[in-house]
């Protein structure tokens, strides 16, 4: 009463007196406050004296409301989901703690926004803010079928928000065309309420056979799931198989529960009323199907009856079918309840766009085969009266651009027929079907983790077939927030938003996006908070060059080499850019070792500090990654060249031991040309002569013995100069007799060989000195 009296005093001052009743309702304060606002700053002009008088009662009214209103005593926060899946919790009130679990757990899916805690987080949809809580935007009208306005009372700034979530009509929605019957009927050999099979259905024999086998022949999987994008044909496939099964004497009951809230009709998506939203709805529908529509039963009792029917095998075999499972409240919890209670020979069949649970047998429903899409296009075109357009090239274009998505193909054909188009570009038509794309993909997109959304929008920003390793390398740049790329890519593949294709050239994976998902992603990217970061990533992705599906057969290496060449050009003009690209190159190198050699070259060509040392480390990493045991013939020359290059870099950085070690390693290759062994022995002799005192004696002997053994096993391949080098090596190892033998063998090949002649003179001098001292 006092609260409203304060506002009444304010209105008295501006000549808008309000009669006070003995008993008043609290919501009257809101009405009076709107009157006050509209007669002052909004639509009125008050005098200075009025403003002065109004301040005290207005302050009392605001402070009393702020201090006494019960919801303001609750915990308020702004939730922002990080790419890790955990939440950043920005407190908006003094009381803290109820939301702390979201900082530690990454399994929750709550849209970013302002929340209040009332037994669970409740989103305040009509208030907008940001993770820093720097500003707050309140609804301010301007509602259209596309957006509405929100206004900041702090800064007077306004923004537009999407109005799609609020466009559902308030009246009673019609039932879905696949809602299922309200009563059980005898159909074939069982009692069922399944809806009629859909017209113009094109058989998908492989999927139908797999589903039929899992439902009829396999008792190991009590729960079978059809998973795929919206409109891909999950429900049609299920109905086709169920209408076959009902003719068999296998299931006594087939019960259909529909959670569908959107019908994908030929003229576009239409909202419908779902029959079930949770466990209680399913249980009540079950009881009414079994006992009749007039039964009166409490939800708890209905749940017990449904659980008992699922749990206890009896003479009545029952197949429970749950259509559009993703639209129920808490799908994961409902699945756990079904999985806990279902027992064979009873079974459950689920159709869903996304599958966040485990324990079922999933059957992936993807785009049609080419033959199936041709059949669908011809059938639909004949129905629409445009069969004359179905030339082979038109069918190939429509099938390819739609990703062989059955509903998209039907919609595009309908659009062509409606507009009477004779030469239509499929991408242009598809780009205008915003409502259809939203109906197909919005729910799936919203269910993705932030990491998967970030990856998906990045892929949509660059219309090419991309090696997965390129995506990893770019998104894991130090400038980006850390994210689990592997899990995100797997999630997108599981949600059928992308397709993973393996190259036949190497084990590289490539990502392909159907045109329909790419167009949808481009729409989402325009308003995404990730857009700035994605634009930066896209600039780097473009350096990998454009790629088509036909390029997959060549593997990832050509695309990676193209990227390295682009980086080399940039580094040549600005050596400072090497540090920017280095993390990307190193990640690529871990998957494709040849990149380490490119990194070494970039270091050598740069003018940075320790450039040779860094180049040597890069070559060393290449050698470590390329195990000699797994080296194939085609790679042997690359490994030999890497060891030779490593030895040169060791020499340039005064790493004597590393140089000798590299030479020995290089010579151990079984098919190495003998001249390389000879050259390595010559380099070893020079190192020993110039820096022998700095090498450990045992190490020197061990490495020398390896070279000596390698050379002597193939000594027949040696010419006179080679023999002179082996002889010098023998001297360094203290084997004078062996040295004389190889000198003599060299002189027998070439009596004028200068190296053998000099060494022979040296040996004679040493012999004469020995005899003199002896």
XYZ file of C-alpha atoms in Angstrom:
774
model
C 0.000 0.000 0.000
C 2.782 2.407 0.967
C 4.651 1.574 -2.213
C 1.683 2.547 -4.390
C 0.986 5.593 -2.194
C 4.470 6.919 -3.049
C 3.741 6.690 -6.767
C 0.283 8.203 -6.274
C 1.968 11.205 -4.629
C 4.151 11.612 -7.712
C 1.148 11.557 -10.027
C -0.617 14.113 -7.813
C 2.248 16.530 -8.474
C 1.910 16.244 -12.270
C -1.892 16.638 -12.119
C -2.707 12.973 -12.637
C -4.322 12.124 -9.293
C -5.124 8.479 -8.602
C -7.833 7.362 -6.201
C -6.375 5.007 -3.572
C -8.432 2.001 -2.497
C -8.234 0.445 0.967
C -6.851 -2.777 -0.549
C -4.549 -2.632 -3.552
C -2.722 -5.173 -5.728
C 1.037 -5.016 -6.143
C 0.871 -5.012 -9.935
C -0.928 -1.644 -9.769
C 2.487 -0.121 -9.082
C 3.626 -1.154 -12.571
C 0.564 0.444 -14.162
C 1.044 3.709 -12.258
C 4.741 3.755 -13.079
C 3.905 3.491 -16.819
C 1.505 6.454 -16.457
C 4.205 8.446 -14.686
C 6.762 7.641 -17.355
C 4.450 8.549 -20.234
C 3.479 11.902 -18.674
C 7.043 12.961 -17.922
C 10.089 12.198 -19.986
C 8.216 10.094 -22.513
C 5.384 12.413 -23.602
C 5.306 15.362 -21.269
C 7.320 18.426 -20.296
C 7.465 19.181 -16.558
C 8.430 22.453 -14.968
C 11.478 22.753 -12.757
C 9.301 23.084 -9.650
C 7.397 19.896 -10.493
C 10.641 18.007 -11.011
C 11.901 19.257 -7.687
C 8.767 18.167 -5.824
C 8.601 14.762 -7.482
C 12.157 13.648 -6.578
C 11.564 12.580 -2.945
C 8.397 10.459 -3.386
C 9.843 8.945 -6.569
C 13.050 7.982 -4.757
C 10.995 6.381 -1.974
C 8.914 4.464 -4.526
C 11.959 3.102 -6.357
C 13.993 2.202 -3.265
C 11.057 0.519 -1.551
C 10.347 -1.572 -4.662
C 14.017 -2.465 -5.052
C 14.435 -3.502 -1.414
C 11.135 -5.344 -0.939
C 10.422 -7.099 -4.244
C 10.961 -10.829 -3.579
C 12.455 -11.745 -6.983
C 15.227 -9.188 -6.459
C 16.250 -11.249 -3.421
C 16.953 -14.246 -5.631
C 20.280 -14.967 -7.283
C 20.646 -13.298 -10.687
C 23.540 -13.933 -13.092
C 24.552 -13.629 -16.706
C 25.549 -17.018 -18.164
C 27.962 -17.273 -21.066
C 28.976 -20.713 -22.320
C 32.671 -20.929 -23.142
C 34.055 -23.028 -25.982
C 35.062 -25.612 -23.376
C 31.360 -26.211 -22.647
C 31.633 -24.745 -19.138
C 30.006 -21.454 -18.201
C 31.272 -18.051 -17.282
C 28.987 -16.884 -14.480
C 28.738 -13.103 -14.081
C 26.911 -12.223 -10.824
C 24.176 -9.595 -11.032
C 23.074 -9.903 -7.396
C 24.731 -10.272 -4.001
C 23.678 -13.861 -3.287
C 26.034 -16.358 -4.955
C 26.580 -20.103 -5.185
C 23.529 -21.629 -6.883
C 25.104 -21.404 -10.343
C 28.600 -22.576 -9.367
C 28.105 -26.090 -10.721
C 27.954 -24.645 -14.236
C 31.568 -23.480 -13.870
C 32.737 -27.079 -13.430
C 30.408 -29.191 -15.611
C 30.285 -29.130 -19.414
C 27.167 -31.262 -19.976
C 24.538 -28.515 -19.612
C 23.004 -26.640 -22.536
C 21.613 -23.251 -21.584
C 21.467 -20.351 -24.063
C 23.568 -17.326 -23.137
C 21.570 -14.729 -21.243
C 20.296 -13.346 -17.944
C 19.120 -16.018 -15.479
C 17.415 -16.169 -12.103
C 17.593 -19.255 -9.893
C 14.224 -20.679 -8.784
C 14.937 -24.351 -8.076
C 16.748 -24.325 -11.422
C 18.114 -21.666 -13.780
C 15.252 -19.700 -15.380
C 16.124 -17.524 -18.364
C 14.836 -13.951 -18.399
C 14.189 -13.767 -22.134
C 13.081 -10.122 -22.275
C 16.317 -8.758 -20.780
C 19.568 -8.671 -22.801
C 23.095 -8.109 -21.543
C 26.662 -9.361 -22.090
C 29.242 -11.371 -20.082
C 30.698 -8.162 -18.630
C 27.228 -6.901 -17.621
C 28.193 -3.468 -18.917
C 24.737 -2.699 -20.253
C 21.160 -3.991 -20.131
C 18.595 -3.873 -22.904
C 14.862 -4.055 -22.187
C 12.097 -4.774 -24.728
C 10.828 -1.589 -26.341
C 8.236 -2.670 -28.926
C 8.672 -2.479 -32.683
C 7.715 -6.145 -33.035
C 7.584 -7.526 -36.604
C 7.767 -10.996 -38.092
C 11.555 -10.584 -38.294
C 12.701 -8.661 -35.226
C 11.840 -6.384 -32.319
C 13.589 -3.534 -30.533
C 15.364 -3.552 -27.185
C 16.499 -0.337 -25.487
C 19.175 0.500 -22.929
C 17.947 2.929 -20.277
C 21.586 3.556 -19.357
C 22.923 4.702 -22.736
C 19.744 5.168 -24.830
C 21.152 2.690 -27.374
C 18.781 0.324 -29.153
C 19.300 -3.053 -30.802
C 17.265 -5.423 -32.960
C 16.564 -8.975 -31.784
C 15.182 -11.878 -33.779
C 11.461 -12.369 -33.223
C 11.200 -15.918 -34.640
C 10.899 -17.628 -31.209
C 7.791 -15.546 -30.419
C 5.862 -15.994 -33.669
C 3.861 -19.063 -32.618
C 0.150 -18.180 -32.728
C -1.583 -18.140 -29.333
C -4.565 -20.248 -30.533
C -4.762 -24.011 -30.508
C -2.366 -25.543 -33.025
C -3.478 -28.414 -35.276
C -2.136 -31.914 -34.778
C 0.710 -33.239 -36.890
C -0.059 -35.364 -39.936
C 2.094 -38.047 -38.284
C 0.647 -37.637 -34.786
C -0.707 -41.165 -34.621
C -4.266 -42.292 -33.953
C -6.057 -41.683 -30.636
C -7.129 -45.339 -30.430
C -5.670 -48.724 -31.185
C -6.872 -50.437 -34.334
C -6.288 -53.836 -35.825
C -3.838 -53.366 -38.667
C -2.383 -56.493 -40.198
C -1.415 -58.887 -37.418
C -1.254 -56.408 -34.518
C -2.969 -53.601 -32.659
C -1.486 -50.203 -33.417
C -2.078 -46.462 -33.724
C 0.677 -45.757 -36.273
C -0.232 -43.078 -38.843
C -0.679 -43.994 -42.521
C 2.407 -44.444 -44.680
C 3.451 -41.230 -46.423
C 2.602 -40.834 -50.104
C 5.317 -40.553 -52.768
C 7.738 -42.414 -50.529
C 10.882 -43.606 -52.297
C 12.173 -46.895 -50.903
C 15.584 -46.838 -49.206
C 16.323 -50.527 -49.282
C 19.620 -50.665 -47.354
C 18.299 -48.614 -44.436
C 14.988 -50.451 -44.418
C 16.750 -53.828 -44.292
C 19.008 -52.742 -41.448
C 16.118 -51.291 -39.415
C 13.916 -54.328 -40.040
C 16.709 -56.665 -38.926
C 17.393 -54.690 -35.741
C 13.714 -54.593 -34.793
C 12.865 -58.198 -35.619
C 15.988 -60.335 -35.455
C 18.260 -58.756 -32.867
C 17.533 -59.037 -29.149
C 20.808 -57.425 -28.127
C 19.611 -53.884 -28.816
C 16.298 -53.084 -27.101
C 16.558 -49.417 -28.165
C 17.123 -48.530 -31.839
C 17.604 -44.938 -32.964
C 17.192 -43.363 -36.389
C 19.461 -40.291 -36.391
C 19.660 -37.620 -39.071
C 18.994 -34.055 -40.114
C 15.505 -32.603 -40.210
C 13.559 -33.652 -43.292
C 16.081 -36.353 -44.209
C 13.376 -39.039 -44.101
C 13.613 -40.638 -40.646
C 9.857 -40.699 -40.017
C 9.073 -41.831 -43.575
C 11.588 -44.635 -43.251
C 10.207 -45.713 -39.869
C 6.615 -45.760 -41.149
C 7.567 -47.748 -44.255
C 9.214 -50.444 -42.113
C 6.443 -50.437 -39.478
C 3.749 -50.964 -42.117
C 5.719 -54.006 -43.284
C 6.229 -55.332 -39.764
C 2.565 -55.011 -38.836
C 1.784 -57.673 -41.430
C 4.034 -60.166 -39.597
C 3.084 -62.127 -36.529
C 5.864 -60.665 -34.399
C 4.755 -57.620 -32.370
C 1.318 -57.686 -30.764
C 1.319 -53.939 -30.088
C 2.982 -51.091 -31.971
C 2.469 -47.843 -30.034
C 3.271 -44.514 -31.704
C 4.142 -41.427 -29.590
C 4.710 -38.194 -31.516
C 6.606 -35.183 -30.177
C 6.595 -33.448 -33.554
C 6.034 -29.687 -33.353
C 6.713 -28.802 -37.001
C 5.315 -30.513 -40.093
C 7.542 -30.227 -43.146
C 4.876 -29.785 -45.795
C 5.408 -29.290 -49.550
C 4.511 -25.594 -49.202
C 6.864 -25.082 -46.270
C 7.179 -25.836 -42.531
C 4.038 -25.428 -40.383
C 3.826 -25.469 -36.593
C 1.736 -28.238 -35.034
C 0.887 -29.358 -31.541
C 3.115 -32.117 -30.129
C 1.263 -34.943 -28.393
C 4.005 -35.692 -25.898
C 6.573 -33.502 -24.147
C 7.834 -35.756 -21.374
C 7.469 -38.990 -19.415
C 4.077 -38.057 -17.920
C 2.602 -37.312 -21.365
C 3.876 -40.622 -22.749
C 2.471 -42.532 -19.784
C -0.962 -40.878 -20.050
C -1.144 -41.497 -23.808
C -0.198 -45.134 -23.181
C -2.957 -45.656 -20.602
C -5.564 -43.991 -22.825
C -4.568 -46.161 -25.760
C -4.819 -49.339 -23.663
C -7.874 -48.483 -21.527
C -9.715 -46.049 -23.768
C -9.796 -42.229 -24.060
C -12.162 -41.662 -21.111
C -9.909 -43.099 -18.402
C -8.999 -40.822 -15.456
C -5.610 -41.600 -13.899
C -2.858 -39.687 -12.116
C 0.482 -39.236 -13.931
C 2.421 -41.173 -11.255
C 0.128 -44.190 -11.625
C 0.350 -43.969 -15.413
C 4.150 -43.968 -15.209
C 4.091 -47.097 -13.074
C 1.865 -48.903 -15.590
C 4.026 -47.866 -18.530
C 7.229 -48.927 -16.741
C 5.677 -52.296 -15.880
C 4.617 -52.819 -19.500
C 8.164 -52.082 -20.690
C 9.904 -54.163 -18.013
C 8.033 -57.442 -17.841
C 8.157 -59.724 -20.882
C 4.778 -61.317 -21.413
C 2.705 -62.808 -24.161
C 2.203 -59.257 -25.490
C 5.249 -58.120 -27.450
C 5.252 -54.338 -27.716
C 7.170 -51.929 -29.927
C 7.244 -48.380 -28.514
C 7.946 -45.744 -31.193
C 8.982 -42.193 -30.210
C 8.981 -39.781 -33.170
C 10.885 -36.455 -33.092
C 12.531 -37.300 -29.798
C 14.654 -34.124 -29.807
C 11.615 -31.926 -29.082
C 10.710 -33.521 -25.743
C 11.695 -31.848 -22.488
C 15.062 -33.234 -21.282
C 15.670 -35.873 -23.992
C 18.665 -37.339 -22.145
C 16.689 -37.951 -18.937
C 13.763 -39.431 -20.885
C 16.082 -41.755 -22.777
C 17.634 -42.944 -19.517
C 14.150 -43.700 -18.196
C 13.262 -45.682 -21.331
C 16.623 -47.467 -21.407
C 16.296 -48.393 -17.725
C 12.823 -49.900 -18.116
C 12.744 -51.494 -21.564
C 13.300 -55.262 -21.684
C 13.353 -57.611 -24.657
C 11.332 -58.881 -26.418
C 9.783 -55.399 -26.052
C 11.635 -52.762 -28.063
C 11.822 -49.004 -28.489
C 12.367 -47.150 -31.769
C 13.412 -43.484 -31.588
C 13.686 -40.934 -34.412
C 15.744 -37.869 -33.544
C 17.810 -35.099 -35.074
C 20.481 -35.247 -32.401
C 21.563 -37.983 -30.075
C 23.185 -36.905 -26.806
C 22.763 -40.305 -25.209
C 24.479 -43.697 -25.391
C 23.295 -47.236 -24.968
C 21.161 -47.506 -28.093
C 21.820 -48.912 -31.553
C 22.096 -45.885 -33.876
C 21.236 -46.049 -37.563
C 22.501 -42.988 -39.445
C 20.030 -41.599 -41.990
C 21.927 -39.436 -44.439
C 21.175 -38.142 -47.914
C 19.696 -40.445 -50.524
C 21.748 -42.433 -52.992
C 21.943 -41.086 -56.534
C 19.407 -43.629 -57.793
C 16.987 -42.811 -54.973
C 17.282 -39.063 -55.546
C 16.668 -39.513 -59.288
C 13.525 -41.518 -58.499
C 12.306 -38.876 -56.028
C 12.957 -35.993 -58.443
C 11.129 -37.691 -61.307
C 8.166 -38.693 -59.140
C 7.797 -35.203 -57.612
C 8.303 -33.432 -60.938
C 5.582 -35.565 -62.528
C 3.228 -34.711 -59.664
C 3.972 -30.981 -60.167
C 3.700 -31.147 -63.959
C 7.308 -30.159 -64.693
C 8.648 -33.544 -65.793
C 9.878 -31.969 -69.056
C 12.589 -30.188 -67.009
C 14.052 -33.451 -65.713
C 17.010 -33.614 -68.048
C 20.061 -35.567 -66.804
C 22.006 -32.349 -66.188
C 19.111 -30.771 -64.242
C 18.732 -33.906 -62.108
C 22.466 -33.997 -61.387
C 22.506 -30.302 -60.421
C 19.474 -30.590 -58.166
C 20.695 -33.795 -56.544
C 24.200 -32.455 -55.943
C 23.291 -28.965 -54.728
C 20.642 -30.280 -52.330
C 23.007 -32.826 -50.842
C 20.409 -35.447 -51.899
C 18.251 -34.205 -49.065
C 14.712 -35.447 -49.885
C 12.723 -32.565 -48.377
C 15.016 -29.937 -49.885
C 14.657 -31.544 -53.318
C 10.857 -31.483 -52.995
C 10.830 -27.849 -51.860
C 13.122 -26.730 -54.690
C 10.982 -28.525 -57.258
C 7.876 -26.924 -55.771
C 9.491 -23.484 -55.941
C 10.493 -24.021 -59.568
C 6.959 -25.122 -60.442
C 5.364 -22.235 -58.530
C 7.523 -19.593 -60.204
C 7.425 -21.391 -63.554
C 11.190 -21.193 -63.799
C 12.841 -22.893 -66.750
C 16.471 -22.058 -66.158
C 16.926 -21.708 -62.440
C 20.137 -21.650 -60.423
C 19.620 -23.938 -57.467
C 21.841 -21.999 -54.982
C 19.909 -18.774 -55.632
C 16.559 -20.435 -55.041
C 17.860 -22.141 -51.918
C 19.282 -18.911 -50.490
C 15.753 -17.472 -50.402
C 14.295 -20.358 -48.400
C 15.248 -18.967 -44.981
C 12.183 -20.310 -43.157
C 12.710 -23.797 -44.523
C 16.397 -23.868 -43.607
C 15.557 -22.646 -40.115
C 12.978 -25.416 -39.696
C 15.478 -28.018 -40.873
C 18.583 -26.970 -38.980
C 17.836 -24.382 -36.254
C 17.042 -26.922 -33.537
C 20.082 -29.024 -34.390
C 22.314 -25.942 -34.426
C 21.001 -24.683 -31.079
C 21.731 -28.075 -29.545
C 25.404 -27.942 -30.550
C 28.139 -27.122 -28.080
C 29.823 -23.706 -28.569
C 32.889 -25.450 -30.008
C 30.813 -27.291 -32.623
C 28.957 -24.057 -33.496
C 32.272 -22.230 -33.858
C 33.662 -24.939 -36.165
C 30.466 -25.116 -38.218
C 30.325 -21.364 -38.838
C 34.027 -21.318 -39.727
C 33.438 -24.031 -42.331
C 30.438 -22.152 -43.733
C 32.501 -19.001 -44.168
C 34.828 -20.713 -46.681
C 32.992 -22.647 -49.410
C 35.564 -25.369 -50.073
C 36.290 -28.983 -49.276
C 38.813 -28.726 -46.460
C 41.329 -31.171 -44.933
C 40.522 -31.685 -41.257
C 44.162 -31.063 -40.314
C 43.939 -27.559 -41.832
C 40.934 -26.798 -39.660
C 42.798 -28.063 -36.580
C 45.858 -25.978 -37.373
C 43.965 -22.719 -37.845
C 41.499 -23.009 -34.952
C 44.194 -24.021 -32.457
C 46.165 -20.822 -33.025
C 47.318 -19.216 -29.735
C 45.034 -16.233 -30.451
C 41.940 -18.450 -30.214
C 40.351 -19.788 -27.058
C 41.306 -23.415 -26.476
C 38.724 -25.863 -27.785
C 38.347 -29.597 -28.374
C 38.355 -29.639 -32.187
C 38.147 -33.420 -32.462
C 35.028 -33.583 -30.288
C 33.469 -30.664 -32.187
C 34.050 -32.260 -35.605
C 32.676 -35.574 -34.351
C 29.590 -33.786 -32.992
C 28.967 -32.061 -36.323
C 29.327 -35.350 -38.171
C 26.984 -37.056 -35.708
C 24.456 -34.246 -36.256
C 24.743 -34.726 -40.049
C 25.725 -31.075 -40.578
C 29.012 -32.098 -42.204
C 30.318 -35.182 -43.974
C 33.752 -36.690 -43.316
C 35.412 -38.290 -46.337
C 38.666 -40.269 -46.270
C 41.196 -39.793 -49.047
C 42.408 -42.838 -50.955
C 45.839 -41.236 -51.334
C 46.607 -41.014 -47.619
C 44.681 -41.426 -44.352
C 43.648 -37.755 -44.361
C 40.052 -36.793 -43.578
C 38.278 -34.081 -45.536
C 35.183 -32.101 -44.525
C 32.375 -31.522 -46.991
C 29.342 -29.327 -46.375
C 26.118 -29.862 -48.294
C 24.902 -26.649 -49.882
C 21.788 -26.541 -47.701
C 23.762 -26.563 -44.452
C 26.256 -24.062 -45.826
C 23.511 -21.577 -46.779
C 21.953 -21.972 -43.332
C 25.357 -21.421 -41.699
C 25.942 -18.227 -43.680
C 22.649 -16.832 -42.332
C 23.703 -17.695 -38.755
C 27.181 -16.246 -39.230
C 25.854 -12.747 -39.885
C 24.582 -12.381 -36.311
C 27.039 -14.691 -34.553
C 29.244 -13.329 -31.736
C 32.027 -15.489 -33.216
C 32.042 -13.528 -36.491
C 35.125 -11.381 -35.816
C 37.247 -14.362 -34.765
C 35.906 -16.451 -37.662
C 36.806 -13.734 -40.179
C 40.409 -13.849 -38.895
C 40.486 -17.652 -39.144
C 38.997 -17.568 -42.645
C 41.780 -15.291 -43.880
C 44.256 -17.971 -42.826
C 42.159 -20.834 -44.193
C 42.142 -19.181 -47.607
C 45.904 -19.712 -47.788
C 45.204 -23.447 -48.188
C 43.586 -22.628 -51.517
C 40.251 -23.586 -52.998
C 39.404 -27.272 -53.148
C 36.655 -29.430 -54.617
C 35.387 -32.894 -53.855
C 37.458 -34.254 -56.742
C 40.640 -33.083 -54.979
C 40.120 -35.520 -52.103
C 41.680 -38.330 -54.158
C 45.005 -36.441 -54.101
C 45.143 -36.317 -50.296
C 45.967 -33.385 -48.032
C 49.581 -32.903 -49.084
C 48.969 -30.650 -52.145
C 46.780 -28.311 -50.072
C 49.353 -28.188 -47.268
C 52.212 -27.529 -49.687
C 50.160 -24.716 -51.205
C 49.724 -23.242 -47.725
C 53.464 -23.486 -47.016
C 54.241 -21.707 -50.306
C 51.850 -18.890 -49.408
C 53.471 -18.568 -45.981
C 56.936 -18.534 -47.559
C 55.922 -15.615 -49.796
C 54.658 -13.646 -46.821
C 57.728 -14.411 -44.717
C 59.986 -13.379 -47.613
C 58.455 -9.897 -47.565
C 58.120 -9.716 -43.767
C 60.201 -12.170 -41.716
C 58.258 -11.203 -38.581
C 55.240 -13.122 -39.909
C 57.058 -16.407 -39.326
C 56.194 -16.254 -35.630
C 52.508 -15.811 -36.478
C 52.384 -18.859 -38.761
C 54.783 -21.035 -36.767
C 52.154 -22.617 -34.428
C 50.008 -23.507 -37.469
C 52.971 -25.008 -39.318
C 54.059 -27.027 -36.298
C 50.594 -28.493 -35.843
C 50.494 -29.426 -39.533
C 53.933 -31.006 -39.162
C 52.742 -33.301 -36.387
C 50.300 -34.835 -38.875
C 52.433 -34.460 -42.017
C 56.141 -34.638 -41.065
C 57.459 -33.180 -44.340
C 56.342 -29.753 -43.071
C 59.212 -29.840 -40.530
C 61.643 -29.604 -43.452
C 59.722 -26.591 -44.788
C 59.901 -24.996 -41.348
C 63.659 -25.572 -41.351
C 63.939 -23.837 -44.711
C 61.892 -20.869 -43.494
C 64.185 -20.549 -40.470
C 67.317 -20.717 -42.636
C 65.976 -18.033 -44.965
C 64.955 -15.738 -42.114
C 67.178 -13.249 -40.329
C 66.099 -14.126 -36.803
C 68.331 -15.011 -33.896
C 69.456 -18.644 -33.655
C 67.983 -19.310 -37.084
C 70.362 -22.206 -37.788
C 69.755 -23.746 -34.372
C 65.991 -23.563 -34.899
C 66.363 -25.044 -38.378
C 68.400 -27.924 -36.953
C 65.709 -28.605 -34.332
C 63.036 -28.700 -37.068
C 65.018 -31.251 -39.100
C 65.598 -33.258 -35.944
C 61.837 -33.369 -35.261
C 61.237 -34.589 -38.797
C 63.743 -37.406 -38.312
C 62.265 -38.342 -34.933
C 58.770 -38.526 -36.404
C 59.845 -40.651 -39.359
C 60.781 -43.942 -37.745
C 63.288 -45.826 -39.876
C 61.421 -49.092 -39.360
C 58.313 -47.721 -41.043
C 60.071 -45.879 -43.865
C 58.854 -46.997 -47.262
C 61.021 -46.943 -50.352
C 59.491 -43.701 -51.645
C 60.468 -41.930 -48.413
C 64.030 -43.272 -48.126
C 65.595 -40.538 -50.229
C 63.820 -37.894 -48.131
C 65.201 -39.405 -44.908
C 68.726 -39.611 -46.343
C 68.514 -35.984 -47.419
C 67.261 -35.027 -43.940
C 70.239 -36.705 -42.258
C 72.639 -35.036 -44.721
C 70.995 -31.682 -44.062
C 71.098 -32.265 -40.316
C 74.838 -33.008 -40.540
C 75.431 -29.750 -42.432
C 73.471 -27.737 -39.867
C 75.411 -29.395 -37.058
C 78.648 -28.396 -38.780
C 77.452 -24.793 -39.173
C 76.475 -24.640 -35.479
C 79.758 -26.286 -34.331
C 77.946 -29.381 -33.082
C 80.707 -31.872 -33.854
C 79.182 -34.836 -32.082
C 75.807 -34.233 -33.739
C 77.466 -33.997 -37.132
C 79.315 -37.317 -36.739
C 76.242 -39.002 -35.322
C 74.168 -37.817 -38.315
C 76.726 -39.169 -40.759
C 76.701 -42.580 -39.105
C 72.892 -42.686 -39.009
C 72.735 -41.800 -42.678
C 75.079 -44.629 -43.608
C 73.004 -47.260 -41.831
C 70.352 -47.269 -44.540
C 70.673 -50.636 -46.264
C 70.299 -49.349 -49.833
C 72.413 -46.204 -49.455
C 74.766 -45.601 -52.414
C 78.361 -46.446 -51.490
C 79.607 -43.013 -52.482
C 77.593 -41.544 -49.569
C 79.269 -43.953 -47.149
C 82.644 -42.941 -48.582
C 81.759 -39.245 -48.297
C 80.659 -39.728 -44.685
C 83.912 -41.518 -43.819
C 85.855 -38.629 -45.400
C 83.891 -36.098 -43.307
C 84.454 -38.234 -40.191
C 88.224 -38.324 -40.881
C 88.290 -34.528 -41.254
C 86.408 -34.018 -37.993
C 88.750 -36.408 -36.157
C 91.826 -34.693 -37.604
C 90.635 -31.166 -36.792
C 88.621 -31.678 -33.570
C 89.536 -35.142 -32.394
C 90.592 -33.966 -28.955
C 87.120 -32.520 -28.227
C 85.350 -35.832 -28.832
C 85.026 -38.478 -26.174
C 87.399 -41.325 -27.039
C 84.801 -44.056 -26.524
C 82.212 -42.232 -28.611
C 84.793 -41.663 -31.365
C 85.740 -45.324 -31.457
C 82.126 -46.522 -31.414
C 81.018 -44.270 -34.279
C 84.174 -45.039 -36.271
C 83.670 -48.792 -35.900
C 80.116 -48.489 -37.272
C 81.385 -46.664 -40.364
C 84.261 -49.137 -40.763
C 81.920 -52.146 -40.611
C 79.490 -50.582 -43.083
C 82.303 -49.846 -45.519
C 84.088 -53.180 -45.283
C 80.861 -55.132 -45.914
C 80.593 -53.384 -49.291
C 84.306 -52.857 -49.989
C 84.012 -54.380 -53.472
C 82.084 -51.258 -54.515
C 84.980 -48.969 -53.522
C 87.327 -47.228 -55.963
C 90.877 -46.119 -55.129
C 89.815 -42.873 -53.429
C 87.176 -44.730 -51.383
C 89.826 -47.230 -50.281
C 92.151 -44.412 -49.204
C 89.375 -43.021 -46.960
C 88.728 -46.431 -45.409
C 92.463 -46.725 -44.826
C 92.554 -43.352 -43.011
C 89.592 -44.485 -40.918
C 91.523 -47.666 -40.050
C 94.431 -45.520 -38.835
C 92.114 -43.441 -36.605
C 90.813 -46.688 -35.118
C 94.387 -47.962 -34.528
C 94.257 -50.633 -37.239
C 97.482 -50.026 -39.193
C 97.525 -53.449 -40.824
C 94.039 -52.841 -42.193
C 95.178 -49.427 -43.408
C 98.084 -50.922 -45.369
C 95.788 -53.564 -46.883
C 93.346 -50.977 -48.210
C 96.139 -48.683 -49.495
C 97.626 -51.557 -51.439
C 94.214 -52.459 -52.823
C 93.738 -48.844 -53.887
C 97.107 -48.673 -55.651
C 96.303 -51.898 -57.451
C 93.228 -50.132 -58.890
C 95.044 -46.862 -59.619
C 98.805 -46.734 -59.035
C 98.802 -42.950 -59.455
C 95.933 -42.168 -57.029
C 97.266 -39.218 -55.074
C 95.450 -40.104 -51.832
C 96.726 -43.672 -51.773
C 100.263 -42.539 -52.682
C 100.367 -39.990 -49.844
C 98.976 -42.423 -47.302
C 101.477 -45.085 -48.408
C 104.291 -42.580 -47.795
C 102.850 -41.764 -44.383
C 102.669 -45.439 -43.454
C 106.278 -46.060 -44.615
C 107.495 -43.118 -42.543
C 105.660 -44.379 -39.498
C 107.120 -47.854 -40.045
C 110.679 -46.493 -40.348
C 110.248 -44.393 -37.201
C 108.984 -47.411 -35.359
C 111.927 -49.511 -36.440
C 114.368 -46.747 -35.439
C 112.873 -46.431 -31.961
C 112.572 -50.197 -31.731
